[in-house]
PDB file of C-alpha atoms in Angstrom:
ATOM      1  CA  UNK A  14       8.631   0.053  -6.024  1.00 42.00           C
ATOM      2  CA  UNK A  15      12.313  -0.150  -6.640  1.00 46.00           C
ATOM      3  CA  UNK A  16      13.566  -0.700 -10.008  1.00 50.00           C
ATOM      4  CA  UNK A  17      15.856  -3.796 -10.840  1.00 54.00           C
ATOM      5  CA  UNK A  18      15.385  -4.644  -7.036  1.00 55.00           C
ATOM      6  CA  UNK A  19      16.569  -8.096  -5.967  1.00 54.00           C
ATOM      7  CA  UNK A  20      12.890  -8.921  -4.608  1.00 56.00           C
ATOM      8  CA  UNK A  21      10.386  -8.917  -7.372  1.00 61.00           C
ATOM      9  CA  UNK A  22       7.283 -10.787  -6.782  1.00 64.00           C
ATOM     10  CA  UNK A  23       3.496 -10.260  -7.536  1.00 69.00           C
ATOM     11  CA  UNK A  24       1.814  -8.142  -4.437  1.00 67.00           C
ATOM     12  CA  UNK A  25      -0.103 -11.246  -3.469  1.00 72.00           C
ATOM     13  CA  UNK A  26      -1.343  -9.712  -0.265  1.00 67.00           C
ATOM     14  CA  UNK A  27      -2.932  -6.900  -1.945  1.00 70.00           C
ATOM     15  CA  UNK A  28      -4.372  -9.091  -4.716  1.00 79.00           C
ATOM     16  CA  UNK A  29      -5.912 -11.295  -1.838  1.00 80.00           C
ATOM     17  CA  UNK A  30      -7.257  -8.229  -0.161  1.00 79.00           C
ATOM     18  CA  UNK A  31      -8.930  -6.967  -3.362  1.00 82.00           C
ATOM     19  CA  UNK A  32     -10.595  -9.991  -4.140  1.00 86.00           C
ATOM     20  CA  UNK A  33     -12.469 -10.137  -0.316  1.00 86.00           C
ATOM     21  CA  UNK A  34     -13.348  -6.555  -1.114  1.00 84.00           C
ATOM     22  CA  UNK A  35     -14.615  -6.948  -4.651  1.00 89.00           C
ATOM     23  CA  UNK A  36     -16.556 -10.114  -3.289  1.00 88.00           C
ATOM     24  CA  UNK A  37     -17.928  -7.583  -0.971  1.00 84.00           C
ATOM     25  CA  UNK A  38     -19.119  -5.073  -3.351  1.00 87.00           C
ATOM     26  CA  UNK A  39     -16.253  -2.868  -3.093  1.00 85.00           C
ATOM     27  CA  UNK A  40     -14.512  -1.198  -6.029  1.00 89.00           C
ATOM     28  CA  UNK A  41     -10.460  -1.925  -5.971  1.00 87.00           C
ATOM     29  CA  UNK A  42      -7.856  -0.935  -8.401  1.00 88.00           C
ATOM     30  CA  UNK A  43      -4.402  -2.717  -8.126  1.00 84.00           C
ATOM     31  CA  UNK A  44      -1.431  -0.907  -9.345  1.00 85.00           C
ATOM     32  CA  UNK A  45       1.906  -2.937  -9.592  1.00 81.00           C
ATOM     33  CA  UNK A  46       4.730  -0.244  -9.703  1.00 83.00           C
ATOM     34  CA  UNK A  47       7.484  -2.544  -9.987  1.00 78.00           C
ATOM     35  CA  UNK A  48       5.809  -4.118 -13.135  1.00 78.00           C
ATOM     36  CA  UNK A  49       4.877  -1.253 -14.824  1.00 83.00           C
ATOM     37  CA  UNK A  50       7.814   0.878 -14.141  1.00 85.00           C
ATOM     38  CA  UNK A  51       5.596   3.538 -12.460  1.00 86.00           C
ATOM     39  CA  UNK A  52       7.410   6.211 -10.073  1.00 87.00           C
ATOM     40  CA  UNK A  53       5.880   8.120  -7.287  1.00 86.00           C
ATOM     41  CA  UNK A  54       5.172  11.121  -9.663  1.00 89.00           C
ATOM     42  CA  UNK A  55       3.302   8.750 -11.815  1.00 91.00           C
ATOM     43  CA  UNK A  56       1.344   7.441  -8.668  1.00 91.00           C
ATOM     44  CA  UNK A  57       0.558  11.287  -7.313  1.00 93.00           C
ATOM     45  CA  UNK A  58      -1.341  11.669 -10.722  1.00 94.00           C
ATOM     46  CA  UNK A  59      -3.480   8.555 -10.455  1.00 94.00           C
ATOM     47  CA  UNK A  60      -4.052   9.084  -6.790  1.00 95.00           C
ATOM     48  CA  UNK A  61      -5.301  12.777  -7.520  1.00 95.00           C
ATOM     49  CA  UNK A  62      -7.339  11.593 -10.485  1.00 95.00           C
ATOM     50  CA  UNK A  63      -9.024   8.406  -8.376  1.00 94.00           C
ATOM     51  CA  UNK A  64      -9.070   9.752  -4.974  1.00 93.00           C
ATOM     52  CA  UNK A  65      -9.437   6.673  -3.153  1.00 94.00           C
ATOM     53  CA  UNK A  66     -10.621   5.981   0.249  1.00 93.00           C
ATOM     54  CA  UNK A  67      -7.705   3.630   0.819  1.00 90.00           C
ATOM     55  CA  UNK A  68      -3.988   3.301  -0.412  1.00 93.00           C
ATOM     56  CA  UNK A  69      -2.699  -0.048   0.225  1.00 89.00           C
ATOM     57  CA  UNK A  70       0.845  -0.749  -0.047  1.00 90.00           C
ATOM     58  CA  UNK A  71       2.791  -3.800  -0.082  1.00 87.00           C
ATOM     59  CA  UNK A  72       5.976  -3.246   1.863  1.00 90.00           C
ATOM     60  CA  UNK A  73       8.926  -5.584   2.148  1.00 89.00           C
ATOM     61  CA  UNK A  74      11.982  -4.204   4.343  1.00 93.00           C
ATOM     62  CA  UNK A  75      14.147  -3.301   1.217  1.00 91.00           C
ATOM     63  CA  UNK A  76      11.679  -1.140  -0.167  1.00 89.00           C
ATOM     64  CA  UNK A  77      10.009   0.294   3.237  1.00 95.00           C
ATOM     65  CA  UNK A  78      11.622   3.588   2.816  1.00 95.00           C
ATOM     66  CA  UNK A  79       9.877   3.793  -0.822  1.00 92.00           C
ATOM     67  CA  UNK A  80       6.432   2.731   0.688  1.00 94.00           C
ATOM     68  CA  UNK A  81       6.782   5.613   3.258  1.00 97.00           C
ATOM     69  CA  UNK A  82       7.445   7.726   0.729  1.00 95.00           C
ATOM     70  CA  UNK A  83       4.464   7.181  -1.015  1.00 95.00           C
ATOM     71  CA  UNK A  84       2.306   7.060   2.232  1.00 97.00           C
ATOM     72  CA  UNK A  85       3.476  10.725   2.484  1.00 97.00           C
ATOM     73  CA  UNK A  86       2.417  11.582  -1.044  1.00 96.00           C
ATOM     74  CA  UNK A  87      -0.815  10.573  -0.303  1.00 96.00           C
ATOM     75  CA  UNK A  88      -1.205  12.418   2.572  1.00 97.00           C
ATOM     76  CA  UNK A  89       0.036  15.486   0.743  1.00 96.00           C
ATOM     77  CA  UNK A  90      -2.624  14.652  -1.964  1.00 96.00           C
ATOM     78  CA  UNK A  91      -5.602  14.455   0.505  1.00 97.00           C
ATOM     79  CA  UNK A  92      -4.735  13.925   4.457  1.00 97.00           C
ATOM     80  CA  UNK A  93      -8.410  11.870   4.358  1.00 97.00           C
ATOM     81  CA  UNK A  94      -7.089   9.081   2.366  1.00 97.00           C
ATOM     82  CA  UNK A  95      -6.175   6.026   4.799  1.00 95.00           C
ATOM     83  CA  UNK A  96      -2.980   4.519   4.006  1.00 96.00           C
ATOM     84  CA  UNK A  97      -2.264   0.789   4.710  1.00 91.00           C
ATOM     85  CA  UNK A  98       0.916  -1.135   4.771  1.00 93.00           C
ATOM     86  CA  UNK A  99       1.001  -4.868   4.349  1.00 88.00           C
ATOM     87  CA  UNK A 100       3.497  -7.349   3.698  1.00 88.00           C
ATOM     88  CA  UNK A 101       6.610  -8.768   5.475  1.00 91.00           C
ATOM     89  CA  UNK A 102       7.772  -5.632   6.893  1.00 95.00           C
ATOM     90  CA  UNK A 103       4.670  -4.218   8.554  1.00 94.00           C
ATOM     91  CA  UNK A 104       4.143  -7.914   9.910  1.00 93.00           C
ATOM     92  CA  UNK A 105       7.593  -8.048  11.569  1.00 95.00           C
ATOM     93  CA  UNK A 106       8.140  -4.528  12.684  1.00 96.00           C
ATOM     94  CA  UNK A 107       4.217  -3.537  13.049  1.00 95.00           C
ATOM     95  CA  UNK A 108       4.980  -0.826  16.006  1.00 96.00           C
ATOM     96  CA  UNK A 109       7.640   0.630  14.143  1.00 96.00           C
ATOM     97  CA  UNK A 110       5.766   0.742  11.127  1.00 96.00           C
ATOM     98  CA  UNK A 111       2.556   2.458  12.512  1.00 96.00           C
ATOM     99  CA  UNK A 112       4.627   5.047  14.400  1.00 97.00           C
ATOM    100  CA  UNK A 113       5.315   6.594  10.898  1.00 96.00           C
ATOM    101  CA  UNK A 114       2.987   9.761  10.572  1.00 96.00           C
ATOM    102  CA  UNK A 115       2.000   9.181   7.042  1.00 97.00           C
ATOM    103  CA  UNK A 116       0.621   5.520   8.083  1.00 98.00           C
ATOM    104  CA  UNK A 117      -2.947   4.932   9.067  1.00 97.00           C
ATOM    105  CA  UNK A 118      -2.953   1.288   9.277  1.00 93.00           C
ATOM    106  CA  UNK A 119      -0.601  -1.574   9.395  1.00 93.00           C
ATOM    107  CA  UNK A 120      -1.727  -5.155   8.670  1.00 87.00           C
ATOM    108  CA  UNK A 121       0.623  -7.795  10.390  1.00 83.00           C
ATOM    109  CA  UNK A 122       0.300 -11.317   9.361  1.00 76.00           C
ATOM    110  CA  UNK A 123      -2.799 -12.440   7.140  1.00 70.00           C
ATOM    111  CA  UNK A 124      -4.571  -9.411   5.815  1.00 66.00           C
ATOM    112  CA  UNK A 125      -7.400 -11.340   4.466  1.00 65.00           C
ATOM    113  CA  UNK A 126      -8.362 -12.360   7.964  1.00 62.00           C
ATOM    114  CA  UNK A 127      -8.172  -8.701   8.929  1.00 63.00           C
ATOM    115  CA  UNK A 128     -10.158  -7.091   6.096  1.00 63.00           C
ATOM    116  CA  UNK A 129     -12.852  -9.881   6.567  1.00 57.00           C
ATOM    117  CA  UNK A 130     -13.255  -8.827   9.916  1.00 52.00           C
ATOM    118  CA  UNK A 131     -13.599  -5.316   9.192  1.00 51.00           C
TER     119      UNK A 131
END
């Protein structure tokens, strides 16, 4: 989400969720914006083309503003697309995160357990 950020890591939370969803016959696409150098305008084009049911975003505190900006872009494209935030920031500040207008779902803690129960 932020180019040249101090925190660069694989989006493991989303990868775990994707594996569980795929195991249960759901189609999943993971896009790592940091690794691919994509910016929000690129994501807008992808989201418009794919028209997903959900957009999941890993959010650490240093990138929460960018993650929320992407949630707003998703809602501008289609209000019916559910936005899901996972990661350290929503885990430690779930109420603050869910109170954002463009955020539909906050996964606090282990997402694999949450998605499996759904």
